[in-house]
């Protein structure tokens, strides 16, 4: 995957996770809230991978 793709997918997962987390919190569904938190973490990790790829590419160039 390209760095841009990683960053886009990461942002999407982060946003979707935030929605799930908020919905779970609002409705008292702890499992949905936990799922949202996990998805946010996944999204943040994907964004970091994309940024690292950019850094490596810039270092090589």
PDB file of N, CA, C and O in Angstrom:
ATOM      1  N   UNK A   1       0.828  -1.171   0.000  1.00  0.00           N
ATOM      2  CA  UNK A   1       0.000   0.000   0.000  1.00  0.00           C
ATOM      3  C   UNK A   1       0.879   1.244   0.000  1.00  0.00           C
ATOM      4  O   UNK A   1       1.931   1.266   0.615  1.00  0.00           O
ATOM      5  N   UNK A   2       0.410   2.267  -0.645  1.00  0.00           N
ATOM      6  CA  UNK A   2       1.161   3.526  -0.652  1.00  0.00           C
ATOM      7  C   UNK A   2       0.943   4.273   0.655  1.00  0.00           C
ATOM      8  O   UNK A   2       0.003   3.992   1.407  1.00  0.00           O
ATOM      9  N   UNK A   3       1.810   5.226   0.905  1.00  0.00           N
ATOM     10  CA  UNK A   3       1.682   5.996   2.142  1.00  0.00           C
ATOM     11  C   UNK A   3       0.371   6.775   2.177  1.00  0.00           C
ATOM     12  O   UNK A   3      -0.269   6.883   3.223  1.00  0.00           O
ATOM     13  N   UNK A   4      -0.036   7.281   1.031  1.00  0.00           N
ATOM     14  CA  UNK A   4      -1.298   8.034   0.968  1.00  0.00           C
ATOM     15  C   UNK A   4      -2.476   7.130   1.291  1.00  0.00           C
ATOM     16  O   UNK A   4      -3.377   7.513   2.047  1.00  0.00           O
ATOM     17  N   UNK A   5      -2.466   5.929   0.753  1.00  0.00           N
ATOM     18  CA  UNK A   5      -3.539   4.971   1.018  1.00  0.00           C
ATOM     19  C   UNK A   5      -3.591   4.632   2.505  1.00  0.00           C
ATOM     20  O   UNK A   5      -4.678   4.574   3.088  1.00  0.00           O
ATOM     21  N   UNK A   6      -2.422   4.401   3.101  1.00  0.00           N
ATOM     22  CA  UNK A   6      -2.381   4.105   4.532  1.00  0.00           C
ATOM     23  C   UNK A   6      -2.975   5.250   5.344  1.00  0.00           C
ATOM     24  O   UNK A   6      -3.752   5.027   6.273  1.00  0.00           O
ATOM     25  N   UNK A   7      -2.619   6.474   4.991  1.00  0.00           N
ATOM     26  CA  UNK A   7      -3.116   7.623   5.740  1.00  0.00           C
ATOM     27  C   UNK A   7      -4.626   7.807   5.559  1.00  0.00           C
ATOM     28  O   UNK A   7      -5.341   8.115   6.517  1.00  0.00           O
ATOM     29  N   UNK A   8      -5.126   7.581   4.343  1.00  0.00           N
ATOM     30  CA  UNK A   8      -6.561   7.719   4.086  1.00  0.00           C
ATOM     31  C   UNK A   8      -7.345   6.641   4.837  1.00  0.00           C
ATOM     32  O   UNK A   8      -8.344   6.936   5.508  1.00  0.00           O
ATOM     33  N   UNK A   9      -6.896   5.396   4.736  1.00  0.00           N
ATOM     34  CA  UNK A   9      -7.583   4.312   5.435  1.00  0.00           C
ATOM     35  C   UNK A   9      -7.502   4.513   6.946  1.00  0.00           C
ATOM     36  O   UNK A   9      -8.448   4.236   7.676  1.00  0.00           O
ATOM     37  N   UNK A  10      -6.353   5.007   7.401  1.00  0.00           N
ATOM     38  CA  UNK A  10      -6.202   5.272   8.828  1.00  0.00           C
ATOM     39  C   UNK A  10      -7.171   6.329   9.309  1.00  0.00           C
ATOM     40  O   UNK A  10      -7.800   6.183  10.364  1.00  0.00           O
ATOM     41  N   UNK A  11      -7.315   7.390   8.547  1.00  0.00           N
ATOM     42  CA  UNK A  11      -8.256   8.450   8.914  1.00  0.00           C
ATOM     43  C   UNK A  11      -9.693   7.935   8.919  1.00  0.00           C
ATOM     44  O   UNK A  11     -10.484   8.281   9.806  1.00  0.00           O
ATOM     45  N   UNK A  12     -10.014   7.110   7.938  1.00  0.00           N
ATOM     46  CA  UNK A  12     -11.365   6.545   7.859  1.00  0.00           C
ATOM     47  C   UNK A  12     -11.650   5.643   9.056  1.00  0.00           C
ATOM     48  O   UNK A  12     -12.731   5.721   9.661  1.00  0.00           O
ATOM     49  N   UNK A  13     -10.692   4.802   9.413  1.00  0.00           N
ATOM     50  CA  UNK A  13     -10.880   3.925  10.570  1.00  0.00           C
ATOM     51  C   UNK A  13     -10.969   4.724  11.864  1.00  0.00           C
ATOM     52  O   UNK A  13     -11.762   4.405  12.753  1.00  0.00           O
ATOM     53  N   UNK A  14     -10.154   5.760  11.969  1.00  0.00           N
ATOM     54  CA  UNK A  14     -10.177   6.608  13.156  1.00  0.00           C
ATOM     55  C   UNK A  14     -11.553   7.267  13.303  1.00  0.00           C
ATOM     56  O   UNK A  14     -12.158   7.261  14.378  1.00  0.00           O
ATOM     57  N   UNK A  15     -12.072   7.808  12.215  1.00  0.00           N
ATOM     58  CA  UNK A  15     -13.377   8.476  12.246  1.00  0.00           C
ATOM     59  C   UNK A  15     -14.509   7.492  12.533  1.00  0.00           C
ATOM     60  O   UNK A  15     -15.394   7.766  13.359  1.00  0.00           O
ATOM     61  N   UNK A  16     -14.495   6.351  11.861  1.00  0.00           N
ATOM     62  CA  UNK A  16     -15.536   5.352  12.078  1.00  0.00           C
ATOM     63  C   UNK A  16     -15.494   4.836  13.511  1.00  0.00           C
ATOM     64  O   UNK A  16     -16.538   4.623  14.145  1.00  0.00           O
ATOM     65  N   UNK A  17     -14.294   4.666  14.021  1.00  0.00           N
ATOM     66  CA  UNK A  17     -14.144   4.222  15.401  1.00  0.00           C
ATOM     67  C   UNK A  17     -14.691   5.233  16.386  1.00  0.00           C
ATOM     68  O   UNK A  17     -15.319   4.870  17.389  1.00  0.00           O
ATOM     69  N   UNK A  18     -14.459   6.504  16.115  1.00  0.00           N
ATOM     70  CA  UNK A  18     -14.972   7.559  16.995  1.00  0.00           C
ATOM     71  C   UNK A  18     -16.499   7.556  17.020  1.00  0.00           C
ATOM     72  O   UNK A  18     -17.117   7.729  18.081  1.00  0.00           O
ATOM     73  N   UNK A  19     -17.104   7.324  15.857  1.00  0.00           N
ATOM     74  CA  UNK A  19     -18.570   7.263  15.778  1.00  0.00           C
ATOM     75  C   UNK A  19     -19.086   6.067  16.578  1.00  0.00           C
ATOM     76  O   UNK A  19     -20.017   6.197  17.385  1.00  0.00           O
ATOM     77  N   UNK A  20     -18.474   4.899  16.377  1.00  0.00           N
ATOM     78  CA  UNK A  20     -18.893   3.704  17.110  1.00  0.00           C
ATOM     79  C   UNK A  20     -18.720   3.902  18.618  1.00  0.00           C
ATOM     80  O   UNK A  20     -19.592   3.523  19.401  1.00  0.00           O
ATOM     81  N   UNK A  21     -17.594   4.462  18.983  1.00  0.00           N
ATOM     82  CA  UNK A  21     -17.314   4.693  20.399  1.00  0.00           C
ATOM     83  C   UNK A  21     -18.369   5.621  21.010  1.00  0.00           C
ATOM     84  O   UNK A  21     -18.905   5.354  22.081  1.00  0.00           O
ATOM     85  N   UNK A  22     -18.672   6.709  20.320  1.00  0.00           N
ATOM     86  CA  UNK A  22     -19.676   7.653  20.802  1.00  0.00           C
ATOM     87  C   UNK A  22     -21.063   7.051  20.878  1.00  0.00           C
ATOM     88  O   UNK A  22     -21.801   7.262  21.844  1.00  0.00           O
ATOM     89  N   UNK A  23     -21.407   6.281  19.862  1.00  0.00           N
ATOM     90  CA  UNK A  23     -22.714   5.626  19.837  1.00  0.00           C
ATOM     91  C   UNK A  23     -22.822   4.600  20.961  1.00  0.00           C
ATOM     92  O   UNK A  23     -23.845   4.518  21.647  1.00  0.00           O
ATOM     93  N   UNK A  24     -21.757   3.841  21.151  1.00  0.00           N
ATOM     94  CA  UNK A  24     -21.751   2.858  22.230  1.00  0.00           C
ATOM     95  C   UNK A  24     -21.871   3.515  23.594  1.00  0.00           C
ATOM     96  O   UNK A  24     -22.581   3.027  24.479  1.00  0.00           O
ATOM     97  N   UNK A  25     -21.179   4.629  23.757  1.00  0.00           N
ATOM     98  CA  UNK A  25     -21.235   5.360  25.027  1.00  0.00           C
ATOM     99  C   UNK A  25     -22.636   5.927  25.254  1.00  0.00           C
ATOM    100  O   UNK A  25     -23.168   5.859  26.361  1.00  0.00           O
ATOM    101  N   UNK A  26     -23.228   6.470  24.207  1.00  0.00           N
ATOM    102  CA  UNK A  26     -24.559   7.081  24.315  1.00  0.00           C
ATOM    103  C   UNK A  26     -25.652   6.059  24.609  1.00  0.00           C
ATOM    104  O   UNK A  26     -26.617   6.363  25.304  1.00  0.00           O
ATOM    105  N   UNK A  27     -25.484   4.861  24.076  1.00  0.00           N
ATOM    106  CA  UNK A  27     -26.515   3.837  24.251  1.00  0.00           C
ATOM    107  C   UNK A  27     -26.193   2.854  25.370  1.00  0.00           C
ATOM    108  O   UNK A  27     -26.988   1.950  25.640  1.00  0.00           O
ATOM    109  N   UNK A  28     -25.032   3.019  25.981  1.00  0.00           N
ATOM    110  CA  UNK A  28     -24.655   2.120  27.069  1.00  0.00           C
ATOM    111  C   UNK A  28     -24.186   0.757  26.612  1.00  0.00           C
ATOM    112  O   UNK A  28     -24.130  -0.188  27.386  1.00  0.00           O
ATOM    113  N   UNK A  29     -23.824   0.642  25.341  1.00  0.00           N
ATOM    114  CA  UNK A  29     -23.338  -0.630  24.796  1.00  0.00           C
ATOM    115  C   UNK A  29     -21.812  -0.656  24.905  1.00  0.00           C
ATOM    116  O   UNK A  29     -21.099  -0.137  24.048  1.00  0.00           O
ATOM    117  N   UNK A  30     -21.329  -1.271  25.964  1.00  0.00           N
ATOM    118  CA  UNK A  30     -19.887  -1.302  26.230  1.00  0.00           C
ATOM    119  C   UNK A  30     -19.115  -2.026  25.127  1.00  0.00           C
ATOM    120  O   UNK A  30     -17.994  -1.660  24.811  1.00  0.00           O
ATOM    121  N   UNK A  31     -19.714  -3.056  24.530  1.00  0.00           N
ATOM    122  CA  UNK A  31     -19.029  -3.785  23.471  1.00  0.00           C
ATOM    123  C   UNK A  31     -18.833  -2.915  22.234  1.00  0.00           C
ATOM    124  O   UNK A  31     -17.772  -2.934  21.606  1.00  0.00           O
ATOM    125  N   UNK A  32     -19.820  -2.113  21.891  1.00  0.00           N
ATOM    126  CA  UNK A  32     -19.703  -1.212  20.739  1.00  0.00           C
ATOM    127  C   UNK A  32     -18.687  -0.103  21.034  1.00  0.00           C
ATOM    128  O   UNK A  32     -17.899   0.270  20.173  1.00  0.00           O
ATOM    129  N   UNK A  33     -18.712   0.373  22.253  1.00  0.00           N
ATOM    130  CA  UNK A  33     -17.749   1.395  22.658  1.00  0.00           C
ATOM    131  C   UNK A  33     -16.321   0.849  22.574  1.00  0.00           C
ATOM    132  O   UNK A  33     -15.423   1.512  22.060  1.00  0.00           O
ATOM    133  N   UNK A  34     -16.114  -0.373  23.031  1.00  0.00           N
ATOM    134  CA  UNK A  34     -14.796  -1.005  22.972  1.00  0.00           C
ATOM    135  C   UNK A  34     -14.369  -1.255  21.525  1.00  0.00           C
ATOM    136  O   UNK A  34     -13.205  -1.056  21.161  1.00  0.00           O
ATOM    137  N   UNK A  35     -15.311  -1.680  20.703  1.00  0.00           N
ATOM    138  CA  UNK A  35     -15.027  -1.904  19.277  1.00  0.00           C
ATOM    139  C   UNK A  35     -14.591  -0.596  18.608  1.00  0.00           C
ATOM    140  O   UNK A  35     -13.656  -0.567  17.803  1.00  0.00           O
ATOM    141  N   UNK A  36     -15.265   0.484  18.961  1.00  0.00           N
ATOM    142  CA  UNK A  36     -14.911   1.794  18.414  1.00  0.00           C
ATOM    143  C   UNK A  36     -13.520   2.228  18.843  1.00  0.00           C
ATOM    144  O   UNK A  36     -12.745   2.747  18.037  1.00  0.00           O
ATOM    145  N   UNK A  37     -13.197   2.001  20.100  1.00  0.00           N
ATOM    146  CA  UNK A  37     -11.866   2.347  20.605  1.00  0.00           C
ATOM    147  C   UNK A  37     -10.795   1.554  19.855  1.00  0.00           C
ATOM    148  O   UNK A  37      -9.770   2.111  19.445  1.00  0.00           O
ATOM    149  N   UNK A  38     -11.042   0.264  19.672  1.00  0.00           N
ATOM    150  CA  UNK A  38     -10.088  -0.586  18.954  1.00  0.00           C
ATOM    151  C   UNK A  38      -9.916  -0.117  17.512  1.00  0.00           C
ATOM    152  O   UNK A  38      -8.793  -0.085  16.985  1.00  0.00           O
ATOM    153  N   UNK A  39     -11.008   0.276  16.873  1.00  0.00           N
ATOM    154  CA  UNK A  39     -10.926   0.739  15.486  1.00  0.00           C
ATOM    155  C   UNK A  39     -10.172   2.064  15.404  1.00  0.00           C
ATOM    156  O   UNK A  39      -9.423   2.292  14.459  1.00  0.00           O
ATOM    157  N   UNK A  40     -10.352   2.923  16.407  1.00  0.00           N
ATOM    158  CA  UNK A  40      -9.606   4.177  16.427  1.00  0.00           C
ATOM    159  C   UNK A  40      -8.110   3.916  16.548  1.00  0.00           C
ATOM    160  O   UNK A  40      -7.302   4.546  15.865  1.00  0.00           O
ATOM    161  N   UNK A  41      -7.741   2.988  17.397  1.00  0.00           N
ATOM    162  CA  UNK A  41      -6.326   2.637  17.580  1.00  0.00           C
ATOM    163  C   UNK A  41      -5.754   2.103  16.272  1.00  0.00           C
ATOM    164  O   UNK A  41      -4.650   2.468  15.870  1.00  0.00           O
ATOM    165  N   UNK A  42      -6.521   1.245  15.605  1.00  0.00           N
ATOM    166  CA  UNK A  42      -6.087   0.703  14.308  1.00  0.00           C
ATOM    167  C   UNK A  42      -5.876   1.837  13.313  1.00  0.00           C
ATOM    168  O   UNK A  42      -4.881   1.870  12.587  1.00  0.00           O
ATOM    169  N   UNK A  43      -6.800   2.785  13.279  1.00  0.00           N
ATOM    170  CA  UNK A  43      -6.694   3.910  12.356  1.00  0.00           C
ATOM    171  C   UNK A  43      -5.475   4.767  12.637  1.00  0.00           C
ATOM    172  O   UNK A  43      -4.759   5.170  11.714  1.00  0.00           O
ATOM    173  N   UNK A  44      -5.207   5.030  13.895  1.00  0.00           N
ATOM    174  CA  UNK A  44      -4.041   5.834  14.253  1.00  0.00           C
ATOM    175  C   UNK A  44      -2.752   5.112  13.874  1.00  0.00           C
ATOM    176  O   UNK A  44      -1.803   5.733  13.403  1.00  0.00           O
ATOM    177  N   UNK A  45      -2.733   3.794  14.054  1.00  0.00           N
ATOM    178  CA  UNK A  45      -1.559   3.012  13.664  1.00  0.00           C
ATOM    179  C   UNK A  45      -1.354   3.057  12.151  1.00  0.00           C
ATOM    180  O   UNK A  45      -0.219   3.185  11.674  1.00  0.00           O
ATOM    181  N   UNK A  46      -2.443   2.959  11.389  1.00  0.00           N
ATOM    182  CA  UNK A  46      -2.330   3.025   9.930  1.00  0.00           C
ATOM    183  C   UNK A  46      -1.774   4.379   9.487  1.00  0.00           C
ATOM    184  O   UNK A  46      -0.960   4.448   8.571  1.00  0.00           O
ATOM    185  N   UNK A  47      -2.222   5.447  10.133  1.00  0.00           N
ATOM    186  CA  UNK A  47      -1.714   6.775   9.780  1.00  0.00           C
ATOM    187  C   UNK A  47      -0.228   6.881  10.084  1.00  0.00           C
ATOM    188  O   UNK A  47       0.538   7.452   9.298  1.00  0.00           O
ATOM    189  N   UNK A  48       0.210   6.303  11.196  1.00  0.00           N
ATOM    190  CA  UNK A  48       1.624   6.328  11.551  1.00  0.00           C
ATOM    191  C   UNK A  48       2.446   5.568  10.521  1.00  0.00           C
ATOM    192  O   UNK A  48       3.528   6.010  10.136  1.00  0.00           O
ATOM    193  N   UNK A  49       1.925   4.444  10.055  1.00  0.00           N
ATOM    194  CA  UNK A  49       2.629   3.669   9.019  1.00  0.00           C
ATOM    195  C   UNK A  49       2.783   4.514   7.756  1.00  0.00           C
ATOM    196  O   UNK A  49       3.855   4.556   7.151  1.00  0.00           O
ATOM    197  N   UNK A  50       1.723   5.205   7.361  1.00  0.00           N
ATOM    198  CA  UNK A  50       1.791   6.069   6.174  1.00  0.00           C
ATOM    199  C   UNK A  50       2.811   7.179   6.333  1.00  0.00           C
ATOM    200  O   UNK A  50       3.572   7.478   5.410  1.00  0.00           O
ATOM    201  N   UNK A  51       2.854   7.784   7.517  1.00  0.00           N
ATOM    202  CA  UNK A  51       3.818   8.846   7.770  1.00  0.00           C
ATOM    203  C   UNK A  51       5.246   8.309   7.777  1.00  0.00           C
ATOM    204  O   UNK A  51       6.170   8.962   7.288  1.00  0.00           O
ATOM    205  N   UNK A  52       5.426   7.095   8.313  1.00  0.00           N
ATOM    206  CA  UNK A  52       6.753   6.485   8.317  1.00  0.00           C
ATOM    207  C   UNK A  52       7.222   6.188   6.898  1.00  0.00           C
ATOM    208  O   UNK A  52       8.401   6.409   6.558  1.00  0.00           O
ATOM    209  N   UNK A  53       6.310   5.714   6.056  1.00  0.00           N
ATOM    210  CA  UNK A  53       6.669   5.468   4.656  1.00  0.00           C
ATOM    211  C   UNK A  53       7.100   6.754   3.973  1.00  0.00           C
ATOM    212  O   UNK A  53       8.056   6.766   3.201  1.00  0.00           O
ATOM    213  N   UNK A  54       6.393   7.851   4.262  1.00  0.00           N
ATOM    214  CA  UNK A  54       6.779   9.146   3.698  1.00  0.00           C
ATOM    215  C   UNK A  54       8.163   9.544   4.164  1.00  0.00           C
ATOM    216  O   UNK A  54       8.983  10.040   3.374  1.00  0.00           O
ATOM    217  N   UNK A  55       8.441   9.356   5.439  1.00  0.00           N
ATOM    218  CA  UNK A  55       9.748   9.725   6.000  1.00  0.00           C
ATOM    219  C   UNK A  55      10.877   8.924   5.363  1.00  0.00           C
ATOM    220  O   UNK A  55      11.924   9.489   5.021  1.00  0.00           O
ATOM    221  N   UNK A  56      10.641   7.645   5.178  1.00  0.00           N
ATOM    222  CA  UNK A  56      11.663   6.790   4.547  1.00  0.00           C
ATOM    223  C   UNK A  56      11.883   7.227   3.100  1.00  0.00           C
ATOM    224  O   UNK A  56      13.014   7.342   2.638  1.00  0.00           O
ATOM    225  N   UNK A  57      10.802   7.496   2.400  1.00  0.00           N
ATOM    226  CA  UNK A  57      10.895   7.919   0.998  1.00  0.00           C
ATOM    227  C   UNK A  57      11.676   9.233   0.886  1.00  0.00           C
ATOM    228  O   UNK A  57      12.539   9.383   0.026  1.00  0.00           O
ATOM    229  N   UNK A  58      11.394  10.184   1.785  1.00  0.00           N
ATOM    230  CA  UNK A  58      12.104  11.463   1.768  1.00  0.00           C
ATOM    231  C   UNK A  58      13.587  11.265   2.112  1.00  0.00           C
ATOM    232  O   UNK A  58      14.451  11.944   1.544  1.00  0.00           O
ATOM    233  N   UNK A  59      13.880  10.372   3.029  1.00  0.00           N
ATOM    234  CA  UNK A  59      15.273  10.110   3.412  1.00  0.00           C
ATOM    235  C   UNK A  59      16.060   9.503   2.253  1.00  0.00           C
ATOM    236  O   UNK A  59      17.234   9.804   2.064  1.00  0.00           O
ATOM    237  N   UNK A  60      15.395   8.659   1.480  1.00  0.00           N
ATOM    238  CA  UNK A  60      16.052   8.014   0.333  1.00  0.00           C
ATOM    239  C   UNK A  60      16.291   9.021  -0.783  1.00  0.00           C
ATOM    240  O   UNK A  60      17.327   9.013  -1.437  1.00  0.00           O
ATOM    241  N   UNK A  61      15.327   9.918  -1.000  1.00  0.00           N
ATOM    242  CA  UNK A  61      15.445  10.912  -2.065  1.00  0.00           C
ATOM    243  C   UNK A  61      16.419  11.950  -1.614  1.00  0.00           C
ATOM    244  O   UNK A  61      17.319  12.405  -1.935  1.00  0.00           O
TER     245      UNK A  61
END
